[in-house]
C-alpha cells in the first residue's frame, strides 16, 4: 500500500503519528506522551476525516 500511518518517537521522547505516502510524510500529529494516545489520534482522523469539509483561503 502506498499510504500508511506510522507512529514513532520524536526527539522529545513523545509519540507522533505520521501519515505517509510513498514513504514521504504528508502530515503528522502533535506529540503524545503515550503510544495509545497516538493510536487514538489516528482513529479520530480515520473516523472524522472523510466527512471533513475543505476550506480554501485566498
JSON list of N, CA, C and O in Angstrom, two decimals:
[
{"chain": "A", "resi": 1, "resn": "UNK", "atom": "N", "xyz": [0.85, -1.18, 0.00]},
{"chain": "A", "resi": 1, "resn": "UNK", "atom": "CA", "xyz": [0.00, 0.00, 0.00]},
{"chain": "A", "resi": 1, "resn": "UNK", "atom": "C", "xyz": [0.89, 1.24, 0.00]},
{"chain": "A", "resi": 1, "resn": "UNK", "atom": "O", "xyz": [1.86, 1.32, 0.73]},
{"chain": "A", "resi": 2, "resn": "UNK", "atom": "N", "xyz": [0.56, 2.19, -0.80]},
{"chain": "A", "resi": 2, "resn": "UNK", "atom": "CA", "xyz": [1.38, 3.39, -0.95]},
{"chain": "A", "resi": 2, "resn": "UNK", "atom": "C", "xyz": [1.22, 4.38, 0.21]},
{"chain": "A", "resi": 2, "resn": "UNK", "atom": "O", "xyz": [2.08, 5.21, 0.42]},
{"chain": "A", "resi": 3, "resn": "UNK", "atom": "N", "xyz": [0.13, 4.28, 0.96]},
{"chain": "A", "resi": 3, "resn": "UNK", "atom": "CA", "xyz": [-0.08, 5.21, 2.07]},
{"chain": "A", "resi": 3, "resn": "UNK", "atom": "C", "xyz": [-0.34, 4.45, 3.36]},
{"chain": "A", "resi": 3, "resn": "UNK", "atom": "O", "xyz": [-0.91, 3.37, 3.35]},
{"chain": "A", "resi": 4, "resn": "UNK", "atom": "N", "xyz": [0.13, 5.04, 4.46]},
{"chain": "A", "resi": 4, "resn": "UNK", "atom": "CA", "xyz": [0.01, 4.37, 5.76]},
{"chain": "A", "resi": 4, "resn": "UNK", "atom": "C", "xyz": [0.31, 5.35, 6.89]},
{"chain": "A", "resi": 4, "resn": "UNK", "atom": "O", "xyz": [0.85, 6.43, 6.66]},
{"chain": "A", "resi": 5, "resn": "UNK", "atom": "N", "xyz": [-0.07, 4.96, 8.09]},
{"chain": "A", "resi": 5, "resn": "UNK", "atom": "CA", "xyz": [0.28, 5.69, 9.30]},
{"chain": "A", "resi": 5, "resn": "UNK", "atom": "C", "xyz": [1.48, 5.01, 9.95]},
{"chain": "A", "resi": 5, "resn": "UNK", "atom": "O", "xyz": [1.60, 3.79, 9.91]},
{"chain": "A", "resi": 6, "resn": "UNK", "atom": "N", "xyz": [2.32, 5.81, 10.56]},
{"chain": "A", "resi": 6, "resn": "UNK", "atom": "CA", "xyz": [3.48, 5.29, 11.27]},
{"chain": "A", "resi": 6, "resn": "UNK", "atom": "C", "xyz": [3.61, 6.07, 12.58]},
{"chain": "A", "resi": 6, "resn": "UNK", "atom": "O", "xyz": [3.52, 7.29, 12.58]},
{"chain": "A", "resi": 7, "resn": "UNK", "atom": "N", "xyz": [3.80, 5.36, 13.67]},
{"chain": "A", "resi": 7, "resn": "UNK", "atom": "CA", "xyz": [3.99, 6.00, 14.98]},
{"chain": "A", "resi": 7, "resn": "UNK", "atom": "C", "xyz": [5.45, 5.84, 15.36]},
{"chain": "A", "resi": 7, "resn": "UNK", "atom": "O", "xyz": [5.99, 4.73, 15.33]},
{"chain": "A", "resi": 8, "resn": "UNK", "atom": "N", "xyz": [6.08, 6.95, 15.69]},
{"chain": "A", "resi": 8, "resn": "UNK", "atom": "CA", "xyz": [7.47, 6.89, 16.17]},
{"chain": "A", "resi": 8, "resn": "UNK", "atom": "C", "xyz": [7.71, 8.01, 17.16]},
{"chain": "A", "resi": 8, "resn": "UNK", "atom": "O", "xyz": [6.93, 8.95, 17.25]},
{"chain": "A", "resi": 9, "resn": "UNK", "atom": "N", "xyz": [8.78, 7.89, 17.91]},
{"chain": "A", "resi": 9, "resn": "UNK", "atom": "CA", "xyz": [9.12, 8.89, 18.91]},
{"chain": "A", "resi": 9, "resn": "UNK", "atom": "C", "xyz": [9.90, 10.03, 18.27]},
{"chain": "A", "resi": 9, "resn": "UNK", "atom": "O", "xyz": [10.74, 9.81, 17.39]},
{"chain": "A", "resi": 10, "resn": "UNK", "atom": "N", "xyz": [9.61, 11.25, 18.75]},
{"chain": "A", "resi": 10, "resn": "UNK", "atom": "CA", "xyz": [10.37, 12.40, 18.29]},
{"chain": "A", "resi": 10, "resn": "UNK", "atom": "C", "xyz": [11.55, 12.63, 19.24]},
{"chain": "A", "resi": 10, "resn": "UNK", "atom": "O", "xyz": [11.78, 11.86, 20.17]},
{"chain": "A", "resi": 11, "resn": "UNK", "atom": "N", "xyz": [12.30, 13.70, 19.01]},
{"chain": "A", "resi": 11, "resn": "UNK", "atom": "CA", "xyz": [13.49, 13.97, 19.82]},
{"chain": "A", "resi": 11, "resn": "UNK", "atom": "C", "xyz": [13.15, 14.24, 21.28]},
{"chain": "A", "resi": 11, "resn": "UNK", "atom": "O", "xyz": [13.97, 14.04, 22.17]},
{"chain": "A", "resi": 12, "resn": "UNK", "atom": "N", "xyz": [11.93, 14.71, 21.54]},
{"chain": "A", "resi": 12, "resn": "UNK", "atom": "CA", "xyz": [11.49, 14.99, 22.91]},
{"chain": "A", "resi": 12, "resn": "UNK", "atom": "C", "xyz": [10.98, 13.74, 23.62]},
{"chain": "A", "resi": 12, "resn": "UNK", "atom": "O", "xyz": [10.57, 13.81, 24.77]},
{"chain": "A", "resi": 13, "resn": "UNK", "atom": "N", "xyz": [10.98, 12.59, 22.92]},
{"chain": "A", "resi": 13, "resn": "UNK", "atom": "CA", "xyz": [10.52, 11.35, 23.52]},
{"chain": "A", "resi": 13, "resn": "UNK", "atom": "C", "xyz": [9.01, 11.17, 23.45]},
{"chain": "A", "resi": 13, "resn": "UNK", "atom": "O", "xyz": [8.47, 10.26, 24.09]},
{"chain": "A", "resi": 14, "resn": "UNK", "atom": "N", "xyz": [8.33, 12.00, 22.67]},
{"chain": "A", "resi": 14, "resn": "UNK", "atom": "CA", "xyz": [6.88, 11.90, 22.52]},
{"chain": "A", "resi": 14, "resn": "UNK", "atom": "C", "xyz": [6.54, 11.02, 21.31]},
{"chain": "A", "resi": 14, "resn": "UNK", "atom": "O", "xyz": [7.32, 10.91, 20.37]},
{"chain": "A", "resi": 15, "resn": "UNK", "atom": "N", "xyz": [5.36, 10.41, 21.35]},
{"chain": "A", "resi": 15, "resn": "UNK", "atom": "CA", "xyz": [4.90, 9.59, 20.23]},
{"chain": "A", "resi": 15, "resn": "UNK", "atom": "C", "xyz": [4.15, 10.47, 19.24]},
{"chain": "A", "resi": 15, "resn": "UNK", "atom": "O", "xyz": [3.25, 11.23, 19.61]},
{"chain": "A", "resi": 16, "resn": "UNK", "atom": "N", "xyz": [4.52, 10.38, 17.98]},
{"chain": "A", "resi": 16, "resn": "UNK", "atom": "CA", "xyz": [3.91, 11.17, 16.91]},
{"chain": "A", "resi": 16, "resn": "UNK", "atom": "C", "xyz": [3.41, 10.22, 15.84]},
{"chain": "A", "resi": 16, "resn": "UNK", "atom": "O", "xyz": [4.11, 9.28, 15.45]},
{"chain": "A", "resi": 17, "resn": "UNK", "atom": "N", "xyz": [2.18, 10.45, 15.37]},
{"chain": "A", "resi": 17, "resn": "UNK", "atom": "CA", "xyz": [1.62, 9.65, 14.28]},
{"chain": "A", "resi": 17, "resn": "UNK", "atom": "C", "xyz": [1.84, 10.41, 12.98]},
{"chain": "A", "resi": 17, "resn": "UNK", "atom": "O", "xyz": [1.43, 11.56, 12.83]},
{"chain": "A", "resi": 18, "resn": "UNK", "atom": "N", "xyz": [2.52, 9.75, 12.05]},
{"chain": "A", "resi": 18, "resn": "UNK", "atom": "CA", "xyz": [2.79, 10.33, 10.73]},
{"chain": "A", "resi": 18, "resn": "UNK", "atom": "C", "xyz": [1.91, 9.63, 9.70]},
{"chain": "A", "resi": 18, "resn": "UNK", "atom": "O", "xyz": [1.77, 8.41, 9.73]},
{"chain": "A", "resi": 19, "resn": "UNK", "atom": "N", "xyz": [1.35, 10.41, 8.78]},
{"chain": "A", "resi": 19, "resn": "UNK", "atom": "CA", "xyz": [0.68, 9.84, 7.63]},
{"chain": "A", "resi": 19, "resn": "UNK", "atom": "C", "xyz": [1.65, 9.96, 6.48]},
{"chain": "A", "resi": 19, "resn": "UNK", "atom": "O", "xyz": [2.13, 11.04, 6.16]},
{"chain": "A", "resi": 20, "resn": "UNK", "atom": "N", "xyz": [1.97, 8.82, 5.86]},
{"chain": "A", "resi": 20, "resn": "UNK", "atom": "CA", "xyz": [2.98, 8.81, 4.81]},
{"chain": "A", "resi": 20, "resn": "UNK", "atom": "C", "xyz": [2.39, 8.29, 3.51]},
{"chain": "A", "resi": 20, "resn": "UNK", "atom": "O", "xyz": [1.53, 7.41, 3.50]},
{"chain": "A", "resi": 21, "resn": "UNK", "atom": "N", "xyz": [2.89, 8.85, 2.42]},
{"chain": "A", "resi": 21, "resn": "UNK", "atom": "CA", "xyz": [2.54, 8.40, 1.08]},
{"chain": "A", "resi": 21, "resn": "UNK", "atom": "C", "xyz": [3.85, 8.15, 0.34]},
{"chain": "A", "resi": 21, "resn": "UNK", "atom": "O", "xyz": [4.69, 9.05, 0.26]},
{"chain": "A", "resi": 22, "resn": "UNK", "atom": "N", "xyz": [4.04, 6.94, -0.16]},
{"chain": "A", "resi": 22, "resn": "UNK", "atom": "CA", "xyz": [5.30, 6.55, -0.79]},
{"chain": "A", "resi": 22, "resn": "UNK", "atom": "C", "xyz": [6.49, 6.87, 0.12]},
{"chain": "A", "resi": 22, "resn": "UNK", "atom": "O", "xyz": [7.49, 7.43, -0.32]},
{"chain": "A", "resi": 23, "resn": "UNK", "atom": "N", "xyz": [6.34, 6.57, 1.37]},
{"chain": "A", "resi": 23, "resn": "UNK", "atom": "CA", "xyz": [7.38, 6.75, 2.41]},
{"chain": "A", "resi": 23, "resn": "UNK", "atom": "C", "xyz": [7.68, 8.21, 2.74]},
{"chain": "A", "resi": 23, "resn": "UNK", "atom": "O", "xyz": [8.56, 8.49, 3.55]},
{"chain": "A", "resi": 24, "resn": "UNK", "atom": "N", "xyz": [6.97, 9.16, 2.15]},
{"chain": "A", "resi": 24, "resn": "UNK", "atom": "CA", "xyz": [7.18, 10.58, 2.44]},
{"chain": "A", "resi": 24, "resn": "UNK", "atom": "C", "xyz": [6.10, 11.07, 3.41]},
{"chain": "A", "resi": 24, "resn": "UNK", "atom": "O", "xyz": [4.92, 10.85, 3.18]},
{"chain": "A", "resi": 25, "resn": "UNK", "atom": "N", "xyz": [6.47, 11.76, 4.50]},
{"chain": "A", "resi": 25, "resn": "UNK", "atom": "CA", "xyz": [5.46, 12.29, 5.42]},
{"chain": "A", "resi": 25, "resn": "UNK", "atom": "C", "xyz": [4.62, 13.38, 4.76]},
{"chain": "A", "resi": 25, "resn": "UNK", "atom": "O", "xyz": [5.16, 14.31, 4.17]},
{"chain": "A", "resi": 26, "resn": "UNK", "atom": "N", "xyz": [3.31, 13.22, 4.85]},
{"chain": "A", "resi": 26, "resn": "UNK", "atom": "CA", "xyz": [2.37, 14.19, 4.31]},
{"chain": "A", "resi": 26, "resn": "UNK", "atom": "C", "xyz": [1.89, 15.12, 5.42]},
{"chain": "A", "resi": 26, "resn": "UNK", "atom": "O", "xyz": [1.83, 16.32, 5.27]},
{"chain": "A", "resi": 27, "resn": "UNK", "atom": "N", "xyz": [1.53, 14.53, 6.56]},
{"chain": "A", "resi": 27, "resn": "UNK", "atom": "CA", "xyz": [1.19, 15.32, 7.75]},
{"chain": "A", "resi": 27, "resn": "UNK", "atom": "C", "xyz": [1.46, 14.49, 8.98]},
{"chain": "A", "resi": 27, "resn": "UNK", "atom": "O", "xyz": [1.65, 13.28, 8.89]},
{"chain": "A", "resi": 28, "resn": "UNK", "atom": "N", "xyz": [1.48, 15.14, 10.13]},
{"chain": "A", "resi": 28, "resn": "UNK", "atom": "CA", "xyz": [1.73, 14.44, 11.38]},
{"chain": "A", "resi": 28, "resn": "UNK", "atom": "C", "xyz": [0.98, 15.12, 12.50]},
{"chain": "A", "resi": 28, "resn": "UNK", "atom": "O", "xyz": [0.55, 16.26, 12.39]},
{"chain": "A", "resi": 29, "resn": "UNK", "atom": "N", "xyz": [0.82, 14.38, 13.59]},
{"chain": "A", "resi": 29, "resn": "UNK", "atom": "CA", "xyz": [0.08, 14.89, 14.75]},
{"chain": "A", "resi": 29, "resn": "UNK", "atom": "C", "xyz": [1.03, 15.60, 15.71]},
{"chain": "A", "resi": 29, "resn": "UNK", "atom": "O", "xyz": [2.24, 15.58, 15.52]},
{"chain": "A", "resi": 30, "resn": "UNK", "atom": "N", "xyz": [0.45, 16.15, 16.72]},
{"chain": "A", "resi": 30, "resn": "UNK", "atom": "CA", "xyz": [1.26, 16.68, 17.82]},
{"chain": "A", "resi": 30, "resn": "UNK", "atom": "C", "xyz": [1.90, 15.50, 18.55]},
{"chain": "A", "resi": 30, "resn": "UNK", "atom": "O", "xyz": [1.55, 14.34, 18.30]},
{"chain": "A", "resi": 31, "resn": "UNK", "atom": "N", "xyz": [2.81, 15.77, 19.45]},
{"chain": "A", "resi": 31, "resn": "UNK", "atom": "CA", "xyz": [3.44, 14.72, 20.24]},
{"chain": "A", "resi": 31, "resn": "UNK", "atom": "C", "xyz": [2.56, 14.30, 21.40]},
{"chain": "A", "resi": 31, "resn": "UNK", "atom": "O", "xyz": [1.92, 15.14, 22.04]},
{"chain": "A", "resi": 32, "resn": "UNK", "atom": "N", "xyz": [2.51, 13.01, 21.66]},
{"chain": "A", "resi": 32, "resn": "UNK", "atom": "CA", "xyz": [1.72, 12.46, 22.76]},
{"chain": "A", "resi": 32, "resn": "UNK", "atom": "C", "xyz": [2.64, 11.72, 23.72]},
{"chain": "A", "resi": 32, "resn": "UNK", "atom": "O", "xyz": [3.66, 11.16, 23.32]},
{"chain": "A", "resi": 33, "resn": "UNK", "atom": "N", "xyz": [2.24, 11.67, 24.98]},
{"chain": "A", "resi": 33, "resn": "UNK", "atom": "CA", "xyz": [3.06, 11.02, 25.99]},
{"chain": "A", "resi": 33, "resn": "UNK", "atom": "C", "xyz": [2.98, 9.50, 25.94]},
{"chain": "A", "resi": 33, "resn": "UNK", "atom": "O", "xyz": [3.84, 8.81, 26.47]},
{"chain": "A", "resi": 34, "resn": "UNK", "atom": "N", "xyz": [1.94, 8.96, 25.27]},
{"chain": "A", "resi": 34, "resn": "UNK", "atom": "CA", "xyz": [1.82, 7.51, 25.17]},
{"chain": "A", "resi": 34, "resn": "UNK", "atom": "C", "xyz": [1.50, 7.09, 23.74]},
{"chain": "A", "resi": 34, "resn": "UNK", "atom": "O", "xyz": [0.90, 7.85, 22.97]},
{"chain": "A", "resi": 35, "resn": "UNK", "atom": "N", "xyz": [1.89, 5.88, 23.41]},
{"chain": "A", "resi": 35, "resn": "UNK", "atom": "CA", "xyz": [1.60, 5.33, 22.08]},
{"chain": "A", "resi": 35, "resn": "UNK", "atom": "C", "xyz": [0.09, 5.16, 21.90]},
{"chain": "A", "resi": 35, "resn": "UNK", "atom": "O", "xyz": [-0.45, 5.35, 20.82]},
{"chain": "A", "resi": 36, "resn": "UNK", "atom": "N", "xyz": [-0.60, 4.82, 22.99]},
{"chain": "A", "resi": 36, "resn": "UNK", "atom": "CA", "xyz": [-2.06, 4.65, 22.93]},
{"chain": "A", "resi": 36, "resn": "UNK", "atom": "C", "xyz": [-2.75, 5.95, 22.51]},
{"chain": "A", "resi": 36, "resn": "UNK", "atom": "O", "xyz": [-3.71, 5.92, 21.73]},
{"chain": "A", "resi": 37, "resn": "UNK", "atom": "N", "xyz": [-2.26, 7.08, 22.98]},
{"chain": "A", "resi": 37, "resn": "UNK", "atom": "CA", "xyz": [-2.85, 8.37, 22.59]},
{"chain": "A", "resi": 37, "resn": "UNK", "atom": "C", "xyz": [-2.60, 8.66, 21.12]},
{"chain": "A", "resi": 37, "resn": "UNK", "atom": "O", "xyz": [-3.47, 9.20, 20.43]},
{"chain": "A", "resi": 38, "resn": "UNK", "atom": "N", "xyz": [-1.44, 8.31, 20.61]},
{"chain": "A", "resi": 38, "resn": "UNK", "atom": "CA", "xyz": [-1.15, 8.50, 19.19]},
{"chain": "A", "resi": 38, "resn": "UNK", "atom": "C", "xyz": [-2.07, 7.61, 18.35]},
{"chain": "A", "resi": 38, "resn": "UNK", "atom": "O", "xyz": [-2.57, 8.03, 17.30]},
{"chain": "A", "resi": 39, "resn": "UNK", "atom": "N", "xyz": [-2.33, 6.38, 18.81]},
{"chain": "A", "resi": 39, "resn": "UNK", "atom": "CA", "xyz": [-3.25, 5.48, 18.11]},
{"chain": "A", "resi": 39, "resn": "UNK", "atom": "C", "xyz": [-4.67, 6.05, 18.11]},
{"chain": "A", "resi": 39, "resn": "UNK", "atom": "O", "xyz": [-5.38, 5.94, 17.11]},
{"chain": "A", "resi": 40, "resn": "UNK", "atom": "N", "xyz": [-5.08, 6.67, 19.21]},
{"chain": "A", "resi": 40, "resn": "UNK", "atom": "CA", "xyz": [-6.40, 7.29, 19.28]},
{"chain": "A", "resi": 40, "resn": "UNK", "atom": "C", "xyz": [-6.50, 8.46, 18.30]},
{"chain": "A", "resi": 40, "resn": "UNK", "atom": "O", "xyz": [-7.56, 8.69, 17.70]},
{"chain": "A", "resi": 41, "resn": "UNK", "atom": "N", "xyz": [-5.42, 9.20, 18.11]},
{"chain": "A", "resi": 41, "resn": "UNK", "atom": "CA", "xyz": [-5.41, 10.29, 17.15]},
{"chain": "A", "resi": 41, "resn": "UNK", "atom": "C", "xyz": [-5.62, 9.75, 15.73]},
{"chain": "A", "resi": 41, "resn": "UNK", "atom": "O", "xyz": [-6.39, 10.32, 14.95]},
{"chain": "A", "resi": 42, "resn": "UNK", "atom": "N", "xyz": [-4.97, 8.63, 15.41]},
{"chain": "A", "resi": 42, "resn": "UNK", "atom": "CA", "xyz": [-5.16, 8.00, 14.11]},
{"chain": "A", "resi": 42, "resn": "UNK", "atom": "C", "xyz": [-6.61, 7.57, 13.94]},
{"chain": "A", "resi": 42, "resn": "UNK", "atom": "O", "xyz": [-7.23, 7.80, 12.89]},
{"chain": "A", "resi": 43, "resn": "UNK", "atom": "N", "xyz": [-7.18, 6.94, 14.97]},
{"chain": "A", "resi": 43, "resn": "UNK", "atom": "CA", "xyz": [-8.58, 6.51, 14.91]},
{"chain": "A", "resi": 43, "resn": "UNK", "atom": "C", "xyz": [-9.51, 7.70, 14.67]},
{"chain": "A", "resi": 43, "resn": "UNK", "atom": "O", "xyz": [-10.46, 7.60, 13.90]},
{"chain": "A", "resi": 44, "resn": "UNK", "atom": "N", "xyz": [-9.23, 8.82, 15.31]},
{"chain": "A", "resi": 44, "resn": "UNK", "atom": "CA", "xyz": [-10.05, 10.02, 15.13]},
{"chain": "A", "resi": 44, "resn": "UNK", "atom": "C", "xyz": [-9.94, 10.55, 13.70]},
{"chain": "A", "resi": 44, "resn": "UNK", "atom": "O", "xyz": [-10.95, 10.94, 13.10]},
{"chain": "A", "resi": 45, "resn": "UNK", "atom": "N", "xyz": [-8.74, 10.55, 13.15]},
{"chain": "A", "resi": 45, "resn": "UNK", "atom": "CA", "xyz": [-8.56, 11.01, 11.76]},
{"chain": "A", "resi": 45, "resn": "UNK", "atom": "C", "xyz": [-9.33, 10.11, 10.80]},
{"chain": "A", "resi": 45, "resn": "UNK", "atom": "O", "xyz": [-10.02, 10.59, 9.90]},
{"chain": "A", "resi": 46, "resn": "UNK", "atom": "N", "xyz": [-9.23, 8.79, 11.00]},
{"chain": "A", "resi": 46, "resn": "UNK", "atom": "CA", "xyz": [-9.93, 7.86, 10.12]},
{"chain": "A", "resi": 46, "resn": "UNK", "atom": "C", "xyz": [-11.44, 8.00, 10.24]},
{"chain": "A", "resi": 46, "resn": "UNK", "atom": "O", "xyz": [-12.17, 7.88, 9.25]},
{"chain": "A", "resi": 47, "resn": "UNK", "atom": "N", "xyz": [-11.92, 8.26, 11.45]},
{"chain": "A", "resi": 47, "resn": "UNK", "atom": "CA", "xyz": [-13.36, 8.38, 11.68]},
{"chain": "A", "resi": 47, "resn": "UNK", "atom": "C", "xyz": [-13.91, 9.72, 11.17]},
{"chain": "A", "resi": 47, "resn": "UNK", "atom": "O", "xyz": [-14.94, 9.76, 10.50]},
{"chain": "A", "resi": 48, "resn": "UNK", "atom": "N", "xyz": [-13.23, 10.80, 11.49]},
{"chain": "A", "resi": 48, "resn": "UNK", "atom": "CA", "xyz": [-13.75, 12.14, 11.21]},
{"chain": "A", "resi": 48, "resn": "UNK", "atom": "C", "xyz": [-13.26, 12.75, 9.90]},
{"chain": "A", "resi": 48, "resn": "UNK", "atom": "O", "xyz": [-13.89, 13.65, 9.35]},
{"chain": "A", "resi": 49, "resn": "UNK", "atom": "N", "xyz": [-12.14, 12.27, 9.39]},
{"chain": "A", "resi": 49, "resn": "UNK", "atom": "CA", "xyz": [-11.54, 12.86, 8.20]},
{"chain": "A", "resi": 49, "resn": "UNK", "atom": "C", "xyz": [-12.38, 12.77, 6.94]},
{"chain": "A", "resi": 49, "resn": "UNK", "atom": "O", "xyz": [-12.48, 13.76, 6.20]},
{"chain": "A", "resi": 50, "resn": "UNK", "atom": "N", "xyz": [-12.99, 11.62, 6.64]},
{"chain": "A", "resi": 50, "resn": "UNK", "atom": "CA", "xyz": [-13.73, 11.52, 5.38]},
{"chain": "A", "resi": 50, "resn": "UNK", "atom": "C", "xyz": [-14.86, 12.54, 5.23]},
{"chain": "A", "resi": 50, "resn": "UNK", "atom": "O", "xyz": [-15.19, 12.93, 4.12]},
{"chain": "A", "resi": 51, "resn": "UNK", "atom": "N", "xyz": [-15.45, 12.97, 6.33]},
{"chain": "A", "resi": 51, "resn": "UNK", "atom": "CA", "xyz": [-16.55, 13.93, 6.25]},
{"chain": "A", "resi": 51, "resn": "UNK", "atom": "C", "xyz": [-16.14, 15.38, 6.41]},
{"chain": "A", "resi": 51, "resn": "UNK", "atom": "O", "xyz": [-16.98, 16.28, 6.40]},
{"chain": "A", "resi": 52, "resn": "UNK", "atom": "N", "xyz": [-14.84, 15.62, 6.54]},
{"chain": "A", "resi": 52, "resn": "UNK", "atom": "CA", "xyz": [-14.37, 16.98, 6.78]},
{"chain": "A", "resi": 52, "resn": "UNK", "atom": "C", "xyz": [-14.52, 17.84, 5.52]},
{"chain": "A", "resi": 52, "resn": "UNK", "atom": "O", "xyz": [-14.28, 17.37, 4.40]},
{"chain": "A", "resi": 53, "resn": "UNK", "atom": "N", "xyz": [-14.92, 19.06, 5.72]},
{"chain": "A", "resi": 53, "resn": "UNK", "atom": "CA", "xyz": [-15.04, 19.98, 4.59]},
{"chain": "A", "resi": 53, "resn": "UNK", "atom": "C", "xyz": [-13.65, 20.51, 4.21]},
{"chain": "A", "resi": 53, "resn": "UNK", "atom": "O", "xyz": [-12.71, 20.47, 5.00]},
{"chain": "A", "resi": 54, "resn": "UNK", "atom": "N", "xyz": [-13.56, 21.00, 2.99]},
{"chain": "A", "resi": 54, "resn": "UNK", "atom": "CA", "xyz": [-12.33, 21.60, 2.50]},
{"chain": "A", "resi": 54, "resn": "UNK", "atom": "C", "xyz": [-12.55, 23.11, 2.43]},
{"chain": "A", "resi": 54, "resn": "UNK", "atom": "O", "xyz": [-13.51, 23.57, 1.82]},
{"chain": "A", "resi": 55, "resn": "UNK", "atom": "N", "xyz": [-11.69, 23.86, 3.09]},
{"chain": "A", "resi": 55, "resn": "UNK", "atom": "CA", "xyz": [-11.80, 25.33, 3.08]},
{"chain": "A", "resi": 55, "resn": "UNK", "atom": "C", "xyz": [-10.63, 25.91, 2.32]},
{"chain": "A", "resi": 55, "resn": "UNK", "atom": "O", "xyz": [-9.49, 25.53, 2.55]},
{"chain": "A", "resi": 56, "resn": "UNK", "atom": "N", "xyz": [-10.93, 26.82, 1.43]},
{"chain": "A", "resi": 56, "resn": "UNK", "atom": "CA", "xyz": [-9.88, 27.48, 0.67]},
{"chain": "A", "resi": 56, "resn": "UNK", "atom": "C", "xyz": [-9.77, 28.92, 1.12]},
{"chain": "A", "resi": 56, "resn": "UNK", "atom": "O", "xyz": [-10.78, 29.58, 1.39]},
{"chain": "A", "resi": 57, "resn": "UNK", "atom": "N", "xyz": [-8.55, 29.39, 1.25]},
{"chain": "A", "resi": 57, "resn": "UNK", "atom": "CA", "xyz": [-8.33, 30.78, 1.59]},
{"chain": "A", "resi": 57, "resn": "UNK", "atom": "C", "xyz": [-7.62, 31.46, 0.43]},
{"chain": "A", "resi": 57, "resn": "UNK", "atom": "O", "xyz": [-6.94, 30.83, -0.37]},
{"chain": "A", "resi": 58, "resn": "UNK", "atom": "N", "xyz": [-7.81, 32.74, 0.35]},
{"chain": "A", "resi": 58, "resn": "UNK", "atom": "CA", "xyz": [-7.17, 33.47, -0.75]},
{"chain": "A", "resi": 58, "resn": "UNK", "atom": "C", "xyz": [-6.06, 34.33, -0.24]},
{"chain": "A", "resi": 58, "resn": "UNK", "atom": "O", "xyz": [-5.93, 34.68, 0.84]}
]
